[in-house]
mmCIF file of C-alpha atoms and ligand atoms in Angstrom:
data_model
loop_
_atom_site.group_PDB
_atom_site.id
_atom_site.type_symbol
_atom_site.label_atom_id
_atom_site.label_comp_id
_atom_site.label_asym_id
_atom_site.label_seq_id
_atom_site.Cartn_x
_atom_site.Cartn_y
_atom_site.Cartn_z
ATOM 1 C CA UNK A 1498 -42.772 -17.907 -83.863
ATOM 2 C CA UNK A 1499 -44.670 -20.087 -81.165
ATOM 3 C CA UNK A 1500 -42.005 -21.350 -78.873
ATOM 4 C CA UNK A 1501 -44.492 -23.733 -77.152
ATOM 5 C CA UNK A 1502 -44.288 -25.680 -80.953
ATOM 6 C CA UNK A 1503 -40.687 -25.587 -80.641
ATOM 7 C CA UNK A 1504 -40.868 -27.015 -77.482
ATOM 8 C CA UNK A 1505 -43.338 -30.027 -78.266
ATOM 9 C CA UNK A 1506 -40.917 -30.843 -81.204
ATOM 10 C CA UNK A 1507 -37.943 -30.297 -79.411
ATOM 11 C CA UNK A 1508 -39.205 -32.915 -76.435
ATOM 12 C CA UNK A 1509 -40.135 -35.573 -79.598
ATOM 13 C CA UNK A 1510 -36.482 -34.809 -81.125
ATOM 14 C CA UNK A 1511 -35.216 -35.503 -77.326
ATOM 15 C CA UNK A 1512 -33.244 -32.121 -77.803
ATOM 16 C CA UNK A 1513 -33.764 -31.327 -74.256
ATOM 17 C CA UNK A 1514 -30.959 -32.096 -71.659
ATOM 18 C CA UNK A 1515 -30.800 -32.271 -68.035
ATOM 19 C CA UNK A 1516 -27.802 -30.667 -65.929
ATOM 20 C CA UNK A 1517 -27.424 -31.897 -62.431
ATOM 21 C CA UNK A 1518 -26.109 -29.815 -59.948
ATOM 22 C CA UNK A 1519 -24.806 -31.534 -56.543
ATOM 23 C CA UNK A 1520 -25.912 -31.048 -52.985
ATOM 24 C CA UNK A 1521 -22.889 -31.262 -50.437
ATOM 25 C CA UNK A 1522 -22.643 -31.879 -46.601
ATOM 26 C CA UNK A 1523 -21.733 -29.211 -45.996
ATOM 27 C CA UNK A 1524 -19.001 -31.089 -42.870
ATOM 28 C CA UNK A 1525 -17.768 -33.490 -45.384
ATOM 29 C CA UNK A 1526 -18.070 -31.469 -48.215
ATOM 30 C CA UNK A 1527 -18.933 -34.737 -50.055
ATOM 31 C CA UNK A 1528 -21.745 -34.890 -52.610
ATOM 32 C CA UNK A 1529 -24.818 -36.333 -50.889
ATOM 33 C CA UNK A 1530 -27.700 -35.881 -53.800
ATOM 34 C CA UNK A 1531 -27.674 -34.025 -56.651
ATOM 35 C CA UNK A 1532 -30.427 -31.815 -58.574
ATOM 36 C CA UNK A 1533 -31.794 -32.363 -62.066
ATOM 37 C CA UNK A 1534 -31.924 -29.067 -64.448
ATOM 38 C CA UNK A 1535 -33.536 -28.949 -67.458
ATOM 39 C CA UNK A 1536 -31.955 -27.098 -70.268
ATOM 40 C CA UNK A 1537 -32.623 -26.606 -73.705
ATOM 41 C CA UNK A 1538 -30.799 -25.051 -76.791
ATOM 42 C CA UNK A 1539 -33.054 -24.352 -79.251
ATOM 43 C CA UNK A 1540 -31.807 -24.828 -82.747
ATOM 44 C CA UNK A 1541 -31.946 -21.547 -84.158
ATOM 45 C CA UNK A 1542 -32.606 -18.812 -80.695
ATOM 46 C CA UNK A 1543 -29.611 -20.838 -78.759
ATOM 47 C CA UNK A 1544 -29.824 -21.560 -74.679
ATOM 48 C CA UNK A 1545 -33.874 -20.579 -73.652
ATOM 49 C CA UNK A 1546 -33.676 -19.971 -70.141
ATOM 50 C CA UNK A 1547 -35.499 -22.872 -67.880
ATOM 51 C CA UNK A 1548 -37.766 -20.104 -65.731
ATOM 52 C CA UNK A 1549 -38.834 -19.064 -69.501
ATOM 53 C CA UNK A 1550 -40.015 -22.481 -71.085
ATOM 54 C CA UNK A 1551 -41.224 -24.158 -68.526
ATOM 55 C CA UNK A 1552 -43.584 -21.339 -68.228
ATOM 56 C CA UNK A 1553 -44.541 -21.851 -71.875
ATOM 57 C CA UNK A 1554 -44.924 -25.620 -71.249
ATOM 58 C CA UNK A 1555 -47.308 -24.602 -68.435
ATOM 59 C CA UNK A 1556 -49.361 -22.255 -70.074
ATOM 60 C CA UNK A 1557 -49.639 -24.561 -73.161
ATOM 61 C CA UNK A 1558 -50.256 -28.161 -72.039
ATOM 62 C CA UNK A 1559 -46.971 -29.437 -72.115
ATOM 63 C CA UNK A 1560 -46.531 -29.160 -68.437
ATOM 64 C CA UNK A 1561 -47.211 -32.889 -68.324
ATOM 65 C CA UNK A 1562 -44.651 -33.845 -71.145
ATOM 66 C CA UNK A 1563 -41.842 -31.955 -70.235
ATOM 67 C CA UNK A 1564 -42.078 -33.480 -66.099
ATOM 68 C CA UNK A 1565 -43.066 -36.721 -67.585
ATOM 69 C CA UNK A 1566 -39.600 -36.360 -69.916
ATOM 70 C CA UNK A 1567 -37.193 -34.975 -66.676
ATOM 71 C CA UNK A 1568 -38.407 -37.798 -64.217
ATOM 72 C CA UNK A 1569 -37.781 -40.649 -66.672
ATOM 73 C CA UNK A 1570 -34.580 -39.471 -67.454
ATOM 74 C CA UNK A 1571 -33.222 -38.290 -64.300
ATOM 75 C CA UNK A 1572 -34.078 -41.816 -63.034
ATOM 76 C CA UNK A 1573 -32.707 -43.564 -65.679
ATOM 77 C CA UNK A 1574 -29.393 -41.653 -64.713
ATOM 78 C CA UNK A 1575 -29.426 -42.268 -61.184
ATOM 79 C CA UNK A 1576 -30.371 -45.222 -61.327
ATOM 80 C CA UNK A 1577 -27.034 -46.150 -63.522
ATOM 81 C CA UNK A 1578 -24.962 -44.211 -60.734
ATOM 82 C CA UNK A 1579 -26.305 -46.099 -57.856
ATOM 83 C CA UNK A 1580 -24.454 -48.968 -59.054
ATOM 84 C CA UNK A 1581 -21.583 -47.448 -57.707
ATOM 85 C CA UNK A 1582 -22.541 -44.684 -55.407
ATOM 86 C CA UNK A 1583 -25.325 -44.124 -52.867
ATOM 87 C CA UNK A 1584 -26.290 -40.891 -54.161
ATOM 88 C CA UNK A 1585 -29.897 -39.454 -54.672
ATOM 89 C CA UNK A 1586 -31.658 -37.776 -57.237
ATOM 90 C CA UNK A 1587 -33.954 -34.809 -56.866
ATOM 91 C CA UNK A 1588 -36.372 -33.584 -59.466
ATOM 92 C CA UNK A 1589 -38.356 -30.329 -59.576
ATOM 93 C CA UNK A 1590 -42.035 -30.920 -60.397
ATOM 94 C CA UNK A 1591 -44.838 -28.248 -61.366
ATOM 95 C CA UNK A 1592 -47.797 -27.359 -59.731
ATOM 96 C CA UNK A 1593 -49.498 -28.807 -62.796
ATOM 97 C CA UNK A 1594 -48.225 -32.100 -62.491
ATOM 98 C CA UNK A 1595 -49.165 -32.292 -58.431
ATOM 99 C CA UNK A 1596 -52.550 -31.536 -59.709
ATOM 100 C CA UNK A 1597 -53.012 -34.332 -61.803
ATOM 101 C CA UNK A 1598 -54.299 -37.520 -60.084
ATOM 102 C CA UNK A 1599 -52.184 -39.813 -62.088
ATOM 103 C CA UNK A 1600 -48.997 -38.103 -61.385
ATOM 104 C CA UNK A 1601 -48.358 -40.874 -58.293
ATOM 105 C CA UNK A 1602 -48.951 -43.449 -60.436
ATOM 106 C CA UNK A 1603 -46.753 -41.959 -63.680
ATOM 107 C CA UNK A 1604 -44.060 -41.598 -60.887
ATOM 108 C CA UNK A 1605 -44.530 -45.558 -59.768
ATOM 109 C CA UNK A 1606 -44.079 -46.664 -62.983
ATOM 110 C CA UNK A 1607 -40.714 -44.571 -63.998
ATOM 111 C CA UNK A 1608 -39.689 -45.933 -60.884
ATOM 112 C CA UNK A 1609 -40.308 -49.646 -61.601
ATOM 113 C CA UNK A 1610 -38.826 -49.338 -65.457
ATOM 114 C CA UNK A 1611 -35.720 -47.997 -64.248
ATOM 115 C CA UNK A 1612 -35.156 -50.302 -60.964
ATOM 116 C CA UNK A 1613 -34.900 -46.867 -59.023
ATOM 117 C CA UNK A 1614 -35.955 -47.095 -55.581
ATOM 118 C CA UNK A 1615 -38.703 -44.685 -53.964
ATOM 119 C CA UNK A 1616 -35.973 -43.560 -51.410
ATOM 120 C CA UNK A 1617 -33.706 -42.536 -53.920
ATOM 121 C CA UNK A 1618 -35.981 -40.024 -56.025
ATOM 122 C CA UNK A 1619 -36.553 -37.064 -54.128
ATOM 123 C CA UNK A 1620 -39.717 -34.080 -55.746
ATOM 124 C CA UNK A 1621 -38.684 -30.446 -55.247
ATOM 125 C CA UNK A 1622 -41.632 -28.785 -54.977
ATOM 126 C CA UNK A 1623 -42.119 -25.072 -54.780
ATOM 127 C CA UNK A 1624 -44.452 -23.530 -51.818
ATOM 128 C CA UNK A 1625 -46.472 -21.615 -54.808
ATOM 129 C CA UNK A 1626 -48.602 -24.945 -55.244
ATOM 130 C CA UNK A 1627 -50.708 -24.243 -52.149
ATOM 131 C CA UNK A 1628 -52.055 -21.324 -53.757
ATOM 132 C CA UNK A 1629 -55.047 -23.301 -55.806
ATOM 133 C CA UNK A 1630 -56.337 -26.282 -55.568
ATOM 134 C CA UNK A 1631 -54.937 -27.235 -52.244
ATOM 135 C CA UNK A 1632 -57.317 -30.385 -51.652
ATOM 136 C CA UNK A 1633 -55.959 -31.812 -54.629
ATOM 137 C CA UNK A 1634 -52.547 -30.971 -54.536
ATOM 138 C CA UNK A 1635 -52.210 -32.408 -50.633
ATOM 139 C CA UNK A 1636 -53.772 -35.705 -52.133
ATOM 140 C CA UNK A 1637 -50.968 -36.132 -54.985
ATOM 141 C CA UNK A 1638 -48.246 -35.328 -52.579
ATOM 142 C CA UNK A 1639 -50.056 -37.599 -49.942
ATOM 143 C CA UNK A 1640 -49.790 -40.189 -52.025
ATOM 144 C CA UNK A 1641 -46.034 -39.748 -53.205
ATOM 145 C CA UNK A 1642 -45.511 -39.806 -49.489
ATOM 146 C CA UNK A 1643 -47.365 -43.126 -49.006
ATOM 147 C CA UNK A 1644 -44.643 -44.407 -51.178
ATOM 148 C CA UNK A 1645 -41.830 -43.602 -49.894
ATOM 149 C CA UNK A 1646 -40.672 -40.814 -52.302
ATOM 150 C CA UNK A 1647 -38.741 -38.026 -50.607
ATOM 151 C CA UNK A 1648 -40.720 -34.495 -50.962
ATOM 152 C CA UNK A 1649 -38.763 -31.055 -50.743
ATOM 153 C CA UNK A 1650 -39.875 -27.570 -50.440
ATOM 154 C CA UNK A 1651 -38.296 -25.449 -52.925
ATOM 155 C CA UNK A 1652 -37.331 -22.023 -52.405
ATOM 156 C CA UNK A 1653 -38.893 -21.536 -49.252
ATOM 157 C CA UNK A 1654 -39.104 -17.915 -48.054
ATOM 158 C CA UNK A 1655 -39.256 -16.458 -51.762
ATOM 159 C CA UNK A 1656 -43.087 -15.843 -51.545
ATOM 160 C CA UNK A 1657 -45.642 -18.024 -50.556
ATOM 161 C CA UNK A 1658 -44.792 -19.883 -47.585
ATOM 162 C CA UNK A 1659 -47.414 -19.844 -44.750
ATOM 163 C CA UNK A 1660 -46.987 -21.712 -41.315
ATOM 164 C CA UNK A 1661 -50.560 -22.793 -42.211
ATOM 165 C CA UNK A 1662 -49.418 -24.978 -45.020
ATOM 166 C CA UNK A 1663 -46.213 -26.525 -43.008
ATOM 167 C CA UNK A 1664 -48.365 -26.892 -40.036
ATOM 168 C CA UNK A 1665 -50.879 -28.816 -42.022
ATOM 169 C CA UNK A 1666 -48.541 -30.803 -44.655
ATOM 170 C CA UNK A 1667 -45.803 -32.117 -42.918
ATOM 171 C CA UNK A 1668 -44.649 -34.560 -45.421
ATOM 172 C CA UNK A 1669 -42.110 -32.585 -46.504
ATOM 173 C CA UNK A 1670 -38.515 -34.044 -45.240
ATOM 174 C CA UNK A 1671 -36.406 -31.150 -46.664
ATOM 175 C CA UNK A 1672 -36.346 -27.161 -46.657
ATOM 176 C CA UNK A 1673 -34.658 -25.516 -49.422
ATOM 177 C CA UNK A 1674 -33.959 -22.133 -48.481
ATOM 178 C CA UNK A 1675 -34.452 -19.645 -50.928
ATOM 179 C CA UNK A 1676 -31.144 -18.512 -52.581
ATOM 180 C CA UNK A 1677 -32.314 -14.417 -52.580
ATOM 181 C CA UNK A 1678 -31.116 -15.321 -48.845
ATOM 182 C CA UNK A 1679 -27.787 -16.634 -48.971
ATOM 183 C CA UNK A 1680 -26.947 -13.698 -51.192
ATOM 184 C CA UNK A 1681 -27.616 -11.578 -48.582
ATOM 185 C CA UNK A 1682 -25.399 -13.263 -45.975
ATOM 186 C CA UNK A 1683 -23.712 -11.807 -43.804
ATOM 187 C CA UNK A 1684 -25.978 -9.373 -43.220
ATOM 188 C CA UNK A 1685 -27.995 -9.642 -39.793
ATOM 189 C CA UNK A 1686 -31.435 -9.800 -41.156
ATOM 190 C CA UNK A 1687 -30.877 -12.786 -43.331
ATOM 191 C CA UNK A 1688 -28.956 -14.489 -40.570
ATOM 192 C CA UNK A 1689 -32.095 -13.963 -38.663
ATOM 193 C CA UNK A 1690 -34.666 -15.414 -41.079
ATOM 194 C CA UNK A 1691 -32.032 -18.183 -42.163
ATOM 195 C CA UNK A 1692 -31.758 -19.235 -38.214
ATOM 196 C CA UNK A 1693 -35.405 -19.299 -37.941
ATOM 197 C CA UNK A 1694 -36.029 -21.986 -40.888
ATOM 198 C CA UNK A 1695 -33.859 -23.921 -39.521
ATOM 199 C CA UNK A 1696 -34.448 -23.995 -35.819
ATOM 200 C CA UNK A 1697 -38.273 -24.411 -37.404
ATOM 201 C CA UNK A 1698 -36.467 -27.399 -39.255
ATOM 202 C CA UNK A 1699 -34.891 -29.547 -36.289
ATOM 203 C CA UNK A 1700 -38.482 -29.321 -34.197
ATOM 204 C CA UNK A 1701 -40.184 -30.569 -37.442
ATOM 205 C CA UNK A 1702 -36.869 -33.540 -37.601
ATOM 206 C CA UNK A 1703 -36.176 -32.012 -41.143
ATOM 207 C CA UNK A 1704 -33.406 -31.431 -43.137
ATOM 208 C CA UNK A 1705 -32.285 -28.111 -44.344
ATOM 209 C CA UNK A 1706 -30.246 -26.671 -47.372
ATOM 210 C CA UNK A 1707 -28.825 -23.291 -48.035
ATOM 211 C CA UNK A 1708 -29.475 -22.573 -52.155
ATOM 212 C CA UNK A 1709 -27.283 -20.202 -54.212
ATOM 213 C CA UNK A 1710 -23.723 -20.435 -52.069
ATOM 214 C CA UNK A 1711 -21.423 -18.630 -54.256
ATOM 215 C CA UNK A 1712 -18.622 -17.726 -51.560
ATOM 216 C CA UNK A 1713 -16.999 -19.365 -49.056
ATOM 217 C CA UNK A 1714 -18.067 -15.927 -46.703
ATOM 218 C CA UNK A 1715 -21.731 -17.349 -47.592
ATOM 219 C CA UNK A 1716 -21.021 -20.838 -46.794
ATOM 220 C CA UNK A 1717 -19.040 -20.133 -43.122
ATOM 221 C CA UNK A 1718 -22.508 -18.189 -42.264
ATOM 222 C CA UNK A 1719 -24.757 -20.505 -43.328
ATOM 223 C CA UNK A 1720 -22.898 -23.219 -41.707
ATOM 224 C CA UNK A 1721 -22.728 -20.829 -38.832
ATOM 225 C CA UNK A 1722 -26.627 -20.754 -38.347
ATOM 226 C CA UNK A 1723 -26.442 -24.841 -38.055
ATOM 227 C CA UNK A 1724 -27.570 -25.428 -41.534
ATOM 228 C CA UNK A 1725 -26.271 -29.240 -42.790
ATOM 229 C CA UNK A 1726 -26.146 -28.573 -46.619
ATOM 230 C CA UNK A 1727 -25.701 -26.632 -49.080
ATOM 231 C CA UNK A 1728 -25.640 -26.150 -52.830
ATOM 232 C CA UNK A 1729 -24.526 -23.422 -55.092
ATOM 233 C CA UNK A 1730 -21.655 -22.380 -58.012
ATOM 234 C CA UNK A 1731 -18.790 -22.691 -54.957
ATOM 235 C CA UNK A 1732 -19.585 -25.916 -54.637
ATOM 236 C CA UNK A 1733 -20.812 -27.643 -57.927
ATOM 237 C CA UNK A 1734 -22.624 -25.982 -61.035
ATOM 238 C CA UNK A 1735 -25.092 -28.056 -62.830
ATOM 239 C CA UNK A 1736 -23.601 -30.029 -64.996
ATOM 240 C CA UNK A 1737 -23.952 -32.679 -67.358
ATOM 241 C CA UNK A 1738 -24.507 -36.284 -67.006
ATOM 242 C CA UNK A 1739 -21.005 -37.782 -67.537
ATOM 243 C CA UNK A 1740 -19.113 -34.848 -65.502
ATOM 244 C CA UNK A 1741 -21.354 -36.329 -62.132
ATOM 245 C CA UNK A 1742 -20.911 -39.790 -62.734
ATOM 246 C CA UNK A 1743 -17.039 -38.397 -62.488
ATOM 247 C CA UNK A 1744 -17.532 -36.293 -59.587
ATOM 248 C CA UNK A 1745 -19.608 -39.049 -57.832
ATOM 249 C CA UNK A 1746 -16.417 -41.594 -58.504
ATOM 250 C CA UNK A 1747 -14.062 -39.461 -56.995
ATOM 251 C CA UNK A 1748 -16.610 -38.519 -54.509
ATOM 252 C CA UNK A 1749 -16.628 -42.645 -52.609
HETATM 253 O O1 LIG B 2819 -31.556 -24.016 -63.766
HETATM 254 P P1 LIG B 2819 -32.187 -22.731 -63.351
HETATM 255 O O2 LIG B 2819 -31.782 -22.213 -61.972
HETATM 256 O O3 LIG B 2819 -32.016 -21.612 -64.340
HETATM 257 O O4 LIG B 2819 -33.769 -23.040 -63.270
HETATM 258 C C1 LIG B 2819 -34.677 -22.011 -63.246
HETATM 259 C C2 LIG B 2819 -35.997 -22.520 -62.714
HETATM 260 O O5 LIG B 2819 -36.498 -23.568 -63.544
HETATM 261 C C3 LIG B 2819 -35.893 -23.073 -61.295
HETATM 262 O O6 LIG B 2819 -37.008 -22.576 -60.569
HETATM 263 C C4 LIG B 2819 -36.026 -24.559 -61.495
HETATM 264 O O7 LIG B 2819 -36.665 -25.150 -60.380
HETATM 265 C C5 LIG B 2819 -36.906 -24.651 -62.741
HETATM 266 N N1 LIG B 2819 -36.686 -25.926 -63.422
HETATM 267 C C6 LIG B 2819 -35.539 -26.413 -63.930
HETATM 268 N N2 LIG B 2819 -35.736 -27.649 -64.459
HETATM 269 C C7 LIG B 2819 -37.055 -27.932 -64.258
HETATM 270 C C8 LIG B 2819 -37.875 -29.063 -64.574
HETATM 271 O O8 LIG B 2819 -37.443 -30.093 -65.107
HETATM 272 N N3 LIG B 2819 -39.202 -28.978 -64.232
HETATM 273 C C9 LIG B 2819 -39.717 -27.888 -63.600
HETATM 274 N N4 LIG B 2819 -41.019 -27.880 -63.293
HETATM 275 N N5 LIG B 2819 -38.983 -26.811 -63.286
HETATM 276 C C10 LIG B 2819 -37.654 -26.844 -63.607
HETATM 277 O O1 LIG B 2820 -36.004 -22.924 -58.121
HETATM 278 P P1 LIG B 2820 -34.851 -23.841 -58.016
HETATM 279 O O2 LIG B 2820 -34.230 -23.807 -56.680
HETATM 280 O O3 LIG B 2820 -35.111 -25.243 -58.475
HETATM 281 O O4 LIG B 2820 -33.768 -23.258 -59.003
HETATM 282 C C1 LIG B 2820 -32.431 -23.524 -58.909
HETATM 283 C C2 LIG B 2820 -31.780 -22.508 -59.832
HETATM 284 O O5 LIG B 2820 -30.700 -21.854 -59.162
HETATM 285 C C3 LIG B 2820 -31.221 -23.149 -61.084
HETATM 286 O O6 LIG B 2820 -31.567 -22.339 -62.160
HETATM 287 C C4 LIG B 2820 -29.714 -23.109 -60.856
HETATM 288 O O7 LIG B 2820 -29.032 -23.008 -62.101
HETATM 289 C C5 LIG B 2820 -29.579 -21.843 -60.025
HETATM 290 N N1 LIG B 2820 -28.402 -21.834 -59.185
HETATM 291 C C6 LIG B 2820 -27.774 -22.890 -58.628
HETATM 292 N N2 LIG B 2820 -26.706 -22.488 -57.887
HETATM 293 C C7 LIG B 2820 -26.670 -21.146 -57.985
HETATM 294 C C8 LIG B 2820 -25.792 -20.154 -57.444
HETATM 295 O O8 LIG B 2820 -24.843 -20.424 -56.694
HETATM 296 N N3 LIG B 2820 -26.086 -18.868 -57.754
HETATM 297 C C9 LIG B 2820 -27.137 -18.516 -58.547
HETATM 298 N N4 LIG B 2820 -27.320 -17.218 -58.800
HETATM 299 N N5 LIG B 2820 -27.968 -19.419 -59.081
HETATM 300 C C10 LIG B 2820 -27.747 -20.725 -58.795
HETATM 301 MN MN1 LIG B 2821 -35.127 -26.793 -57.155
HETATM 302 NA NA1 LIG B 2822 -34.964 -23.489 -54.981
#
């Protein structure tokens, strides 16, 4: 069977959900922004993993629909929750969609149908997207930074990330550290690297947050290395609409 034709119906049928899983101070512990997951069960397979279809949606065109289906409704949510909390919403985009020229616009428009300001969307993007097309790509997010969207690199560390790119493209105002370190913490080594984003972080007057905490052992060393925030299972799994707006209520 051809899961990519699953997937087109399944985005018509709106059978596609997003989880949202919250971003804490990690001082206050409060819930400062949270992060929407996409997440399908498939009628007749059950839960498909996110790494596995967005990879089919990028492979088979539907890049493009599926981002175009998680921004709308992610703002359309946080847009709802900002009328009683300040919170902000972030959104993980493909290298596909920074490709396309008319993603800036597409994101303009979501944002003027649901009334969500720029300052409250924030684009994870993953440091892989450098590795074609790098004119192009550096105009889209150019251009997303022109309007006052926040952008975030995802999963730094994992694999890609060159001081070239963050030396040339400093429109990024947040560092997601890649969670295969936090797993590793305590150990000296990923202290090390850990430290070194962030210290990298305050010259560049960005924000940094630790991904993956599962244990408050993680969380004390990570705080440790001056890291501001954090997100992970020990703090919030991703979860569905109506459990944040409840979290974000008892969150004022
Ligand atoms: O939720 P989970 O950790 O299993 O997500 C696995 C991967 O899928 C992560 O890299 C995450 O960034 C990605 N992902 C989840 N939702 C979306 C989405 O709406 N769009 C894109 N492009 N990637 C997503
Ligand atoms: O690539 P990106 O950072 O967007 O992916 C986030 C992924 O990490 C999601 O699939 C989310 O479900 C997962 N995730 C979030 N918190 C934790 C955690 O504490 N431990 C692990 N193993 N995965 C997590
Ligand atoms: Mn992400
Ligand atoms: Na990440």
């Amino acid at each position: 069977r051809s899961l990519s034709i699953d997937l087109r119906a399944a985005l018509r049928a709106d059978e596609l959900t997003l989880a949202y899983q919250p971003l804490v101070d990690i001082a206050t512990r409060k819930i400062v922004a949270v992060e929407a997951l996409a997440r399908w069960n498939h009628r007749e397979l059950g839960p498909i993993e996110p790494s596995e279809f967005v990879g089919v949606a990028e492979r088979t065109g539907l890049a493009t629909p599926l981002g175009a289906w998680a921004l709308r409704t992610a703002c359309t949510a946080a847009a709802r929750w900002r009328t009683f909390s300040d919170i902000v919403v972030r959104v993980n985009v493909s290298a596909l969609q920074l490709r396309d020229p008319d993603f800036p616009t597409e994101v303009a428009s979501v944002l003027a149908e649901t009334g969500l300001p720029p300052f409250a969307l924030g684009l994870e993007v993953t440091e892989t997207v450098w590795v074609a097309d790098t004119e192009r790509v550096a105009d889209t997010v150019s251009a997303l930074h022109a309007m006052g969207v926040a952008l975030l690199l995802d999963d730094m560390g994992k694999g890609h990330s060159s001081m070239s790119y963050l030396d040339r493209y400093p429109m990024f105002e947040c560092f997601k550290i890649d969670k295969s370190y936090i797993a590793r913490l305590p150990a000296p080594r990923a202290r090390a690297i850990i430290s070194a984003i962030v210290a990298l972080a305050r010259a560049f007057d960005v924000t940094v947050v630790g991904e993956g905490v599962e244990t408050e052992e993680q969380l004390d060393a990570l705080a440790a290395t001056g890291c501001d925030f954090a997100q992970g299972y020990l703090l919030g799994r991703p979860v569905g609409a109506g459990a944040i707006a409840d979290l974000l209520l008892g969150n004022r």
